[in-house]
Coordinates of C-alpha atoms in Angstrom, one line a residue:
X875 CA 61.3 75.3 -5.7
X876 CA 61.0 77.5 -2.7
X877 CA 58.3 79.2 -3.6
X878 CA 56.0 76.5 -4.0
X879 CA 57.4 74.6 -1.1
X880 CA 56.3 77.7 0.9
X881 CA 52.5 76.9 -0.3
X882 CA 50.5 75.2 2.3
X883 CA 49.9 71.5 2.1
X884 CA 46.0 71.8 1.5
X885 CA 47.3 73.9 -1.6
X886 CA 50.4 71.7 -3.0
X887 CA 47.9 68.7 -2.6
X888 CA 45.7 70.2 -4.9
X889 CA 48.1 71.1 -7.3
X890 CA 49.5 67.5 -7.4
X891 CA 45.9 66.1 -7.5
X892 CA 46.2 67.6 -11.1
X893 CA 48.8 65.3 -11.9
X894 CA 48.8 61.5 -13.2
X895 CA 49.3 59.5 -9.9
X896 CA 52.8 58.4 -10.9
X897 CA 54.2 61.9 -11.5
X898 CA 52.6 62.8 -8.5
X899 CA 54.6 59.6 -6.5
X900 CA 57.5 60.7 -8.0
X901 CA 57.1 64.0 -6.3
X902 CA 58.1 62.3 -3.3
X903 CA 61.9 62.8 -3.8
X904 CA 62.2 66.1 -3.4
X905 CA 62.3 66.7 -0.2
X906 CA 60.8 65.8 3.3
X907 CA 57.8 68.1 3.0
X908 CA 56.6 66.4 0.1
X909 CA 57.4 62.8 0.8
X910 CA 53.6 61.9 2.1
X911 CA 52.3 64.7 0.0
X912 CA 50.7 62.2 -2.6
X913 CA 49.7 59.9 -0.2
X914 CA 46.8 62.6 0.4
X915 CA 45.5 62.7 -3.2
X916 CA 41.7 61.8 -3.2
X917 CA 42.5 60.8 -7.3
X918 CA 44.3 57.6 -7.7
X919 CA 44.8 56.0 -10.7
X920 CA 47.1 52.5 -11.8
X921 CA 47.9 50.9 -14.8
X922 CA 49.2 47.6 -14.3
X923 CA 50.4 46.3 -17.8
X924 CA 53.4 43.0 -18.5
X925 CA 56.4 43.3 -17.3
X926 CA 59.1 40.7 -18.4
X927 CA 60.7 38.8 -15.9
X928 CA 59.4 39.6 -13.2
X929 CA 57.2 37.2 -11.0
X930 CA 55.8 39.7 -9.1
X931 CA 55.0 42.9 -11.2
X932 CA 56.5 45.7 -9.3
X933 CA 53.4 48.7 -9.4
X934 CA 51.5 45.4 -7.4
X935 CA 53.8 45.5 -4.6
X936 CA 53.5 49.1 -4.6
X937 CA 49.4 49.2 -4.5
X938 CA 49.9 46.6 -1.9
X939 CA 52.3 48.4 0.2
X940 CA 50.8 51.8 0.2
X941 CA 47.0 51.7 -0.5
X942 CA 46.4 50.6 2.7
X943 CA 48.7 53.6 4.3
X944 CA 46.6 55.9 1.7
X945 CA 45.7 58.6 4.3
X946 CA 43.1 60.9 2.4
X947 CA 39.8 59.9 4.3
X948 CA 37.5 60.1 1.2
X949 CA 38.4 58.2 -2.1
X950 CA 37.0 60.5 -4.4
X951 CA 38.4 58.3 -8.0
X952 CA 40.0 54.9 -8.1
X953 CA 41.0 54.0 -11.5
X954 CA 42.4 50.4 -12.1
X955 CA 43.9 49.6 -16.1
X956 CA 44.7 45.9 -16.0
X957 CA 46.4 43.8 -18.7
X958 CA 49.1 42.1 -16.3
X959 CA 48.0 38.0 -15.8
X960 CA 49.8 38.2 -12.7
X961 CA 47.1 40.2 -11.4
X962 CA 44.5 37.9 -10.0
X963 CA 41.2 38.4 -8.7
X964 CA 41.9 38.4 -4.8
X965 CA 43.9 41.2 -5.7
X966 CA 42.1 43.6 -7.0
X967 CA 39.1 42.4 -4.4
X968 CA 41.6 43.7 -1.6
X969 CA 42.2 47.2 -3.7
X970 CA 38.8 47.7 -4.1
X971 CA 37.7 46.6 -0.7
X972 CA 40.3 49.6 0.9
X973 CA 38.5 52.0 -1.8
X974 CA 34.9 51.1 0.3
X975 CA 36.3 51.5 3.1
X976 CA 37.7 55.0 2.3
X977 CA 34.0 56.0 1.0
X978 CA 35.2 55.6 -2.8
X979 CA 33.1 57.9 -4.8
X980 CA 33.8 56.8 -8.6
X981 CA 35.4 53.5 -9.2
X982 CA 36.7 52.5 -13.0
X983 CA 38.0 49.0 -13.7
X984 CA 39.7 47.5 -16.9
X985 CA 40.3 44.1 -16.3
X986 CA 39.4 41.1 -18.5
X987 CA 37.5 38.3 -16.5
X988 CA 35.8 35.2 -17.3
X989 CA 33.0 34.8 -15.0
X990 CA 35.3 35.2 -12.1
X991 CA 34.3 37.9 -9.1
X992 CA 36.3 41.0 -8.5
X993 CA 34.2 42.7 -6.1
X994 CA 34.4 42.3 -1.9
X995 CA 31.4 42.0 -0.4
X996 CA 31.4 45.4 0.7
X997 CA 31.0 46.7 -2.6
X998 CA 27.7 45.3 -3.1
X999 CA 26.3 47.6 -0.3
X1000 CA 28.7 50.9 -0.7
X1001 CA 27.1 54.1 0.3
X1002 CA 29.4 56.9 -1.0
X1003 CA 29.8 55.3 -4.5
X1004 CA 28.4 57.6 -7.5
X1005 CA 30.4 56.8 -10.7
X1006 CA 31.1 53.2 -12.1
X1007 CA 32.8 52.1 -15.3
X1008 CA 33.5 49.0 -16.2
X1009 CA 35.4 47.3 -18.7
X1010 CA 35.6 43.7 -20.2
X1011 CA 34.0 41.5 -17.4
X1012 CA 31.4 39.7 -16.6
X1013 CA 28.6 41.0 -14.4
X1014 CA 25.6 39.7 -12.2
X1015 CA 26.9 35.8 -12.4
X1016 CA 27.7 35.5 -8.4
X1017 CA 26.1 38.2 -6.5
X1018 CA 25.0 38.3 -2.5
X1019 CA 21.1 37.6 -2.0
X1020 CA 21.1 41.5 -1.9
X1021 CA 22.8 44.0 -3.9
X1022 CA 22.0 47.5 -3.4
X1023 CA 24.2 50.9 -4.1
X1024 CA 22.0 53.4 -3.0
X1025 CA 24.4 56.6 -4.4
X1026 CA 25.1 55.4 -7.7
X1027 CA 23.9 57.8 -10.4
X1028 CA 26.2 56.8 -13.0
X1029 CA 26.8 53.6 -14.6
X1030 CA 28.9 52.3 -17.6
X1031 CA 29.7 49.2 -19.1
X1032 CA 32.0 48.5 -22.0
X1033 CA 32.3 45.5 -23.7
X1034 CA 31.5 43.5 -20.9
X1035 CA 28.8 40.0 -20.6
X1036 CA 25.4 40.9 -19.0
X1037 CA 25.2 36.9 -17.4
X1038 CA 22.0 38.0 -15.4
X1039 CA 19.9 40.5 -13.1
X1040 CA 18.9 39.1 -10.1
X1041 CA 15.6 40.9 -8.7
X1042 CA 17.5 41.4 -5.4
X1043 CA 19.8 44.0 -7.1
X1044 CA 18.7 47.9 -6.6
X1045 CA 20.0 51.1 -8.2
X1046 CA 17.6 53.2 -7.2
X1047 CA 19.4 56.8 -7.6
X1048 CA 20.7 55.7 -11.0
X1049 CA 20.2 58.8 -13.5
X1050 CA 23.1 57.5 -16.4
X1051 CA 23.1 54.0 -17.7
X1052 CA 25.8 53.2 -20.5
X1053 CA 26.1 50.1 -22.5
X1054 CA 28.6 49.6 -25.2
X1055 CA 29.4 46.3 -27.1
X1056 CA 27.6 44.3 -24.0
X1057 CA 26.9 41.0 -24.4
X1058 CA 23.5 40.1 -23.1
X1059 CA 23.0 36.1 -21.7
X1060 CA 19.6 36.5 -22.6
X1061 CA 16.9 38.9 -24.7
X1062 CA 15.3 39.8 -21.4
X1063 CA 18.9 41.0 -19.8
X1064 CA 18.7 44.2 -21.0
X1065 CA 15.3 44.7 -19.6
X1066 CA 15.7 43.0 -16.5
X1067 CA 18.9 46.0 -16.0
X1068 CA 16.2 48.5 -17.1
X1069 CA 13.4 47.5 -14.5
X1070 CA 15.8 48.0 -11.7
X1071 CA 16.7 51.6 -12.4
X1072 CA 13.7 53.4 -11.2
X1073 CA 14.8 56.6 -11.7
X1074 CA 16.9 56.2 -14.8
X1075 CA 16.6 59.2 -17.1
X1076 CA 19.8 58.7 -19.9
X1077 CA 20.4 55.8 -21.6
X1078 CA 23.0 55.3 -24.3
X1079 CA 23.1 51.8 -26.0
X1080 CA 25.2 50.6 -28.3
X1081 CA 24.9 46.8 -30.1
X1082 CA 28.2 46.5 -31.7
X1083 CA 28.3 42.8 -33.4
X1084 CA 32.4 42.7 -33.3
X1085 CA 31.9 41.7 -29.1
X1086 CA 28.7 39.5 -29.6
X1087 CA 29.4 35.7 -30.9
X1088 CA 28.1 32.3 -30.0
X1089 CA 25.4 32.0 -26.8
X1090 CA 25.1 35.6 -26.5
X1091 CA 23.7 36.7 -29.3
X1092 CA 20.5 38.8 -28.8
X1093 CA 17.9 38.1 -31.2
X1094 CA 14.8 41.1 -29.5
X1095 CA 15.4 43.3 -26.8
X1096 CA 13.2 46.1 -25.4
X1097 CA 14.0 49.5 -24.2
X1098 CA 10.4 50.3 -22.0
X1099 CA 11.5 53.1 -19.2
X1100 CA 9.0 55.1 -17.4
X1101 CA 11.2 57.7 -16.3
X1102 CA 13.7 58.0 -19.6
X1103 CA 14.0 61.7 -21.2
X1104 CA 17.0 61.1 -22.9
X1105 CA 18.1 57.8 -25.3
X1106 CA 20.9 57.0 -27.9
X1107 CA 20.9 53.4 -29.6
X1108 CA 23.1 52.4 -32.1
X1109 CA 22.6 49.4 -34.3
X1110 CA 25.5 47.7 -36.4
X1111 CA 24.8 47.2 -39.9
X1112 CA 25.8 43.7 -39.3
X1113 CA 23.4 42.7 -36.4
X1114 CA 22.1 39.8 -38.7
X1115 CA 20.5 38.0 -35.5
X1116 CA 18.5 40.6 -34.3
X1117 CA 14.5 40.0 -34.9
X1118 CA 12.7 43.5 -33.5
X1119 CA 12.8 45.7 -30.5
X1120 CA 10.7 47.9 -29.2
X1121 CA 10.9 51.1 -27.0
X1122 CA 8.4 52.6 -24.7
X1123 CA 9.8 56.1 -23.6
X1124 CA 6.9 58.4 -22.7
X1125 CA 9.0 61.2 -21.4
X1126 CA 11.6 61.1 -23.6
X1127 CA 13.1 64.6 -24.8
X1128 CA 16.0 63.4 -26.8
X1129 CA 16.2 60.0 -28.8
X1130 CA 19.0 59.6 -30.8
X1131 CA 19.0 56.4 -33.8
X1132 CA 21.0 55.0 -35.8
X1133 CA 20.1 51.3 -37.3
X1134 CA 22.2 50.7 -39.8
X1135 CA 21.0 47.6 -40.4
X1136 CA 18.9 46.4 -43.8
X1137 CA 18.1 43.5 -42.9
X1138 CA 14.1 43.2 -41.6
X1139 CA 13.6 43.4 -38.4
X1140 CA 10.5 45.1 -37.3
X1141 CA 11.4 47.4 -34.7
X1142 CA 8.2 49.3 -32.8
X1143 CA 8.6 52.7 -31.3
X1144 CA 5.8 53.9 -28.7
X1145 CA 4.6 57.6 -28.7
X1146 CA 7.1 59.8 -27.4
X1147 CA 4.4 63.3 -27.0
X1148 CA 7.3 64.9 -24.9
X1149 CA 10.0 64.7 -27.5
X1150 CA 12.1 67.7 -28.6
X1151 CA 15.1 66.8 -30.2
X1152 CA 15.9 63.7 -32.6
X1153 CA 18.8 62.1 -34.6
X1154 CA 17.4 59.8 -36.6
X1155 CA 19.3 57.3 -39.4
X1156 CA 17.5 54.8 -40.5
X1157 CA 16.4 52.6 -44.2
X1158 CA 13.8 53.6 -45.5
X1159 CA 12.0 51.1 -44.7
X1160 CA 11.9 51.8 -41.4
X1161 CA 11.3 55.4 -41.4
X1162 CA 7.3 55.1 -40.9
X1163 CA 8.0 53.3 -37.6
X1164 CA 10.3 56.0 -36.1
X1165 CA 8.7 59.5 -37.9
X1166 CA 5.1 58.4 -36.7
X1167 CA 6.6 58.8 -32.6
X1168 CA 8.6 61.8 -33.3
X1169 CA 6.5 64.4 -34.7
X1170 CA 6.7 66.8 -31.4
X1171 CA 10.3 67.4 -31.8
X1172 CA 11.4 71.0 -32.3
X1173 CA 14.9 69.9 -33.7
X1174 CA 15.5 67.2 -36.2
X1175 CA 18.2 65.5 -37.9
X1176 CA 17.6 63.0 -40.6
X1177 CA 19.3 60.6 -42.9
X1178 CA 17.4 58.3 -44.9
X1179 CA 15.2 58.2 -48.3
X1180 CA 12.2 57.5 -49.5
X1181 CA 12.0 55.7 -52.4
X1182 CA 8.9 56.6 -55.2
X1183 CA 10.0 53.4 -57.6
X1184 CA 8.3 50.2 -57.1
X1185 CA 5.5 51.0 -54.8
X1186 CA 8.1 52.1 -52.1
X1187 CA 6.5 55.2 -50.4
X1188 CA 8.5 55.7 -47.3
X1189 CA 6.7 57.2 -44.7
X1190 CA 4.5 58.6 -47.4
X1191 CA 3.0 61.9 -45.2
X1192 CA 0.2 61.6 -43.6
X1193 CA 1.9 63.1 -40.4
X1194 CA 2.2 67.4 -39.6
X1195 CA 5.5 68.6 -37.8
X1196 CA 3.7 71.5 -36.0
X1197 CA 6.7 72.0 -33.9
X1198 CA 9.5 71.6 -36.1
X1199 CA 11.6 74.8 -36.2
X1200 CA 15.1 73.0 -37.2
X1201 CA 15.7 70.2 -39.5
X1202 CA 19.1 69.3 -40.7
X1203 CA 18.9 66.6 -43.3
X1204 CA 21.9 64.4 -45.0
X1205 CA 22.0 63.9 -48.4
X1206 CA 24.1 61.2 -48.8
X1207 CA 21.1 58.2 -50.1
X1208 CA 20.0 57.9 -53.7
X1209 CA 16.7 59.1 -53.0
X1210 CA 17.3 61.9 -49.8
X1211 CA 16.1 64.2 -51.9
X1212 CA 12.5 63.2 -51.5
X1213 CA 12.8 63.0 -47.7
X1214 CA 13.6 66.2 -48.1
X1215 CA 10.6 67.2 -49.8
X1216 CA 8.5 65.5 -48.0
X1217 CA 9.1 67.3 -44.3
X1218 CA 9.3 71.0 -46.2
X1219 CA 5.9 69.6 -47.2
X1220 CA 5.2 68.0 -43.8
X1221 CA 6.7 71.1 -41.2
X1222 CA 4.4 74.5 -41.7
X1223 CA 6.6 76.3 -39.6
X1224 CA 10.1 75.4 -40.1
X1225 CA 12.3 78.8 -39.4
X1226 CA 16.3 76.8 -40.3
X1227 CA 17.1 74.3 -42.6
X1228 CA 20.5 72.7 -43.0
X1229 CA 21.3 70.5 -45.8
X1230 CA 25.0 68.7 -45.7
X1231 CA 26.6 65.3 -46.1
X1232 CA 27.1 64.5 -43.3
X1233 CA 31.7 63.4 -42.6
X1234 CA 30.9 59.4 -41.3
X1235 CA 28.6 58.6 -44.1
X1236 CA 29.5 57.4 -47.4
X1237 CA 27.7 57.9 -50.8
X1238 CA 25.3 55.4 -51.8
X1239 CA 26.5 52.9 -54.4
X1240 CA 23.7 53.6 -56.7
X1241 CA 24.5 56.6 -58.4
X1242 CA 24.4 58.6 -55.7
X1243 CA 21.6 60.9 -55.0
X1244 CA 19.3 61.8 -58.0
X1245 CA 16.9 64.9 -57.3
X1246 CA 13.4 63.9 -57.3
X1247 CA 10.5 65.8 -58.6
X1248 CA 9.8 69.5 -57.5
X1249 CA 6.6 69.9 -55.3
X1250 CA 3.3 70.6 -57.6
X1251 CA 2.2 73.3 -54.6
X1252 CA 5.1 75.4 -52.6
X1253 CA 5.4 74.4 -49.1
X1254 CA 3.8 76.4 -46.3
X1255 CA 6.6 76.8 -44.7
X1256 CA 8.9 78.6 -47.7
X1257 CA 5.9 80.8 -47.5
X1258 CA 6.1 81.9 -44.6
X1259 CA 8.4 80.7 -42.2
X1260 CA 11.7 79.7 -43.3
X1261 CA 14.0 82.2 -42.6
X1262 CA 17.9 80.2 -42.3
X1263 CA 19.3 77.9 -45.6
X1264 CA 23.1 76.3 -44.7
X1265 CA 24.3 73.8 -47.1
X1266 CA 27.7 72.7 -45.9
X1267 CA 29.8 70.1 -48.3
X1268 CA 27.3 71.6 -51.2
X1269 CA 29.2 69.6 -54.6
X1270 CA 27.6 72.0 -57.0
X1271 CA 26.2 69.1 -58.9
X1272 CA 23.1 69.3 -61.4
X1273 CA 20.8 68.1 -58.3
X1274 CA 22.3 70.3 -56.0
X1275 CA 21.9 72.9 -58.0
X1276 CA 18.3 72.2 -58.6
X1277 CA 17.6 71.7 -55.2
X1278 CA 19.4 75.0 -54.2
X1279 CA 17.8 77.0 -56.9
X1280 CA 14.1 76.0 -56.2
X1281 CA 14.6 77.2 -52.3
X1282 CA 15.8 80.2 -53.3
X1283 CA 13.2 80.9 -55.9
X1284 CA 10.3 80.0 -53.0
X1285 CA 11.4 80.8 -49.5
X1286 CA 9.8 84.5 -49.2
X1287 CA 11.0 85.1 -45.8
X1288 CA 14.5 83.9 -46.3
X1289 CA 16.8 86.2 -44.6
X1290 CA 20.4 84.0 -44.6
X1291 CA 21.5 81.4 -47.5
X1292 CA 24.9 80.1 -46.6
X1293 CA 26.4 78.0 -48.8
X1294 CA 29.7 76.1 -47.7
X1295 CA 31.4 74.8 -51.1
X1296 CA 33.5 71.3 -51.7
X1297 CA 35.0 72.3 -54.8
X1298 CA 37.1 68.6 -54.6
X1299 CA 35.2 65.9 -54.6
X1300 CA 32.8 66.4 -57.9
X1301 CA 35.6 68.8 -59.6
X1302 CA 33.0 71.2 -59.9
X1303 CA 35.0 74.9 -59.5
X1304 CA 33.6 77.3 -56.6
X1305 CA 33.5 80.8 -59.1
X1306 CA 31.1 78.2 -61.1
X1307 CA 29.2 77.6 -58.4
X1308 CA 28.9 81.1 -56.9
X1309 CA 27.8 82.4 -60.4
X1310 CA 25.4 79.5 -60.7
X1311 CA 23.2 80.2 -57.5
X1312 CA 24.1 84.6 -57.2
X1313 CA 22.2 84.4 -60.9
X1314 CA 19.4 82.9 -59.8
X1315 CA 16.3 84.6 -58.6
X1316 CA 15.2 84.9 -55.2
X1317 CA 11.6 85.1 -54.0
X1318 CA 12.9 87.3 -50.5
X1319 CA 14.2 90.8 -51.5
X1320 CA 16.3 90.7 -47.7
X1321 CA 18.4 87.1 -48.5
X1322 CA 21.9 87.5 -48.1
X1323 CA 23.9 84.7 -49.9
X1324 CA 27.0 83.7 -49.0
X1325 CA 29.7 81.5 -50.2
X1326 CA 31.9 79.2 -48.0
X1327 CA 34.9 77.6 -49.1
X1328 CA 37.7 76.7 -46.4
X1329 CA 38.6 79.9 -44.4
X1330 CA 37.1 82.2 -47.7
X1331 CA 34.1 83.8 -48.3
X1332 CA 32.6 85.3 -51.1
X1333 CA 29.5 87.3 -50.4
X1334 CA 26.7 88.4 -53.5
X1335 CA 27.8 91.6 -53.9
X1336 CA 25.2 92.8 -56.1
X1337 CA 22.8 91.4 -53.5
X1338 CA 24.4 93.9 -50.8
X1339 CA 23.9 96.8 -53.3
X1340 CA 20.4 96.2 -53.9
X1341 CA 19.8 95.8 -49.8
X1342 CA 21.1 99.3 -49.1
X1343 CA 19.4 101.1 -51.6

């Protein structure tokens, strides 16, 4: 205990700053010297839960007492967890009005309201603040003539009620915007949030239909952000109200989707010439709409199918991948197989392919996936370009096995097939499967195959043999 104590205060502050606030308070006891100690932490952070009879829950008293006293001169993190009743509003309006006044840099409040106000007026205008997270309130009901926080970069809301956006409000340094399980007043909320960001440049958005009932149910919404170079947005399968969308991203880099939903909505996706990197899961029915914006990206991952019974075409070519160099592709529909097919057909110069099933998604009732007819004409880019083959969770079924067997047999210029075996959930033994594909011919002279199965791996030996001669 000595030898710390003989650390200098700048020193023993930032080792306590490494602490959860109450272990740090509790620090207080052991001597003199460190008594104040944790009254210097820039990091605070309160969870103010029920406590049984009590009137007056005892962490509030302390907050009261000492917050005030708090002598750091630079707030850096305030975090308020609240689940107490006997917490009230004009409380935490006091708490956070101290965190202004100490130039608070990130804020983060959990605390259920129903359009009641937390925020001093102060907050509306702070200068130093940069993060905020918000939890389970309502935002943008009562709001001064002019709301402007000209430092904030980073913005997130979780499950919380969008009432409104005043056109007084400004964020115009905000780079991150987060929305999770919001509930939007009305199908120009999200929008109106949108048009005051100038700057924005992330945005992740996720429509979760467990928080949205009743009057805030959002039938269209639209995503259109000049500035935007990086978007995720999720879509419950169970978004039943929702009618279309639309996004208008021309600088995005990065778009990540997943609409899960099969019911109809039309959704309409602008041009997106910029883009380098997508996640895409989607029905197949609304594959055209999204593959017809992304065919600049460099990286792709896929999950969907295209179905060739009943007049169903997919996105049914038509579009050239130029730029694709790395498509991983789940195989988890009845008909992925011929999404598959399609962008070997559709990418000329794809150099890695990874197949898998991917952990979240679950096998299609139907069957599962049936292997769809092989190509009448190889694809350019077995040819010439692909040069990488991972299948991770590969089941060793017969369509696997087909599918595995005519890459193999085509890619000339393939230099690594890894194949990473689930020997449990089809029964189908690994040696099987190892002797299955190692027997099978190989259009590249230079592919090493290799077999994956937990921590073991079982490389084609005779391959190897023929490589070094």
């Amino acid at each position: 205990m000595s030898r710390i104590s003989n650390l200098s205060e700048e020193l023993l502050i930032k080792i306590l700053s490494f602490l959860p606030t109450k272990v740090a308070v509790s620090t207080s006891i052991l001597s003199k010297q460190w008594q104040f100690l944790w009254m210097w932490l820039p990091k605070l952070e309160y969870n103010l839960y029920r406590t049984r009879y009590v009137s007056e829950p005892p962490l509030k008293k302390f907050i009261d007492k000492n917050l005030p006293l708090h002598r750091a001169p630079v707030v850096e993190s305030l975090r308020l967890s609240i689940s107490d009743k006997l917490i009230i509003p004009e409380d935490i309006r006091r708490w956070i009005e101290i965190a202004v006044s100490r130039h608070v840099r990130e804020l983060e409040i959990s605390y259920y309201s129903e359009n009641q106000n937390i925020f001093p007026s102060s907050f509306y205008t702070c200068e130093s603040l940069v993060i905020l997270k918000l939890e389970y309130m309502a935002l943008m009901d009562v709001v001064p003539s002019m709301v402007c926080l000209p430092s904030l970069k980073t913005l997130k809301l979780r499950y919380a009620t969008l009432i409104d956006v005043p056109s007084t409000v400004c964020l115009p340094s905000l780079k991150t915007l987060e929305l999770e399980s919001v509930k939007h007043k009305s199908n120009e909320s999200l929008q109106r949030l949108l048009s005051i960001c100038p700057v924005l440049e992330e945005l992740l958005v996720d429509f979760c239909t467990e928080h949205v009932v009743g009057e805030f149910i959002l039938e269209k919404f639209s995503i259109i952000v000049p500035s935007l170079q990086r978007l995720s947005l999720f879509i419950d399968d169970d978004a039943y109200y929702l009618d279309r969308y639309v996004i208008d991203t021309p600088s995005l880099v990065y778009f990540k989707l997943e609409d899960w939903n099969d019911l109809g909505h039309d959704c309409e996706i602008k041009n997106m010439p910029n883009l380098r990197e997508a996640y895409v899961y989607v029905a197949f029915f609304r594959l055209k709409s999204v593959v017809k914006s992304i065919t600049s990206v460099k990286c792709l991952t896929i999950c969907s199918e295209i179905l060739k019974e009943g007049g169903q075409d997919g996105y049914g070519g038509g579009f050239v991948f130029n730029e694709l160099e790395h498509l991983k592709i789940c195989l988890c529909k009845k008909y992925s197989s011929n999404v598959l097919a399609q962008f070997l057909k559709d990418s000329p110069n794809l150099r890695v392919l990874e197949i898998s099933h991917m952990n979240r998604h679950g096998f299609d009732e139907l069957n599962r996936m049936v292997c769809g007819n092989q190509p009448s004409h190889v694809p350019e880019c077995l040819l010439s370009s692909l040069q990488t083959f991972t299948w991770s969770r590969y089941f060793g079924r017969r369509q696997d096995r087909e599918i595995a067997v005519y890459l193999l047999k085509n890619a000339r210029r393939l230099e690594t097939a890894t194949i990473l075996a689930d020997t449990w959930e089809h029964n189908v033994p690994n040696l099987r499967m190892v002797k299955e594909l190692t027997l099978s011919s190989r259009a590249s002279s230079r592919c090493e195959l290799v077999f994956l199965e937990g921590h073991d791996v079982v490389a084609d030996e005779s391959l190897t043999e023929d490589s070094s001669e």
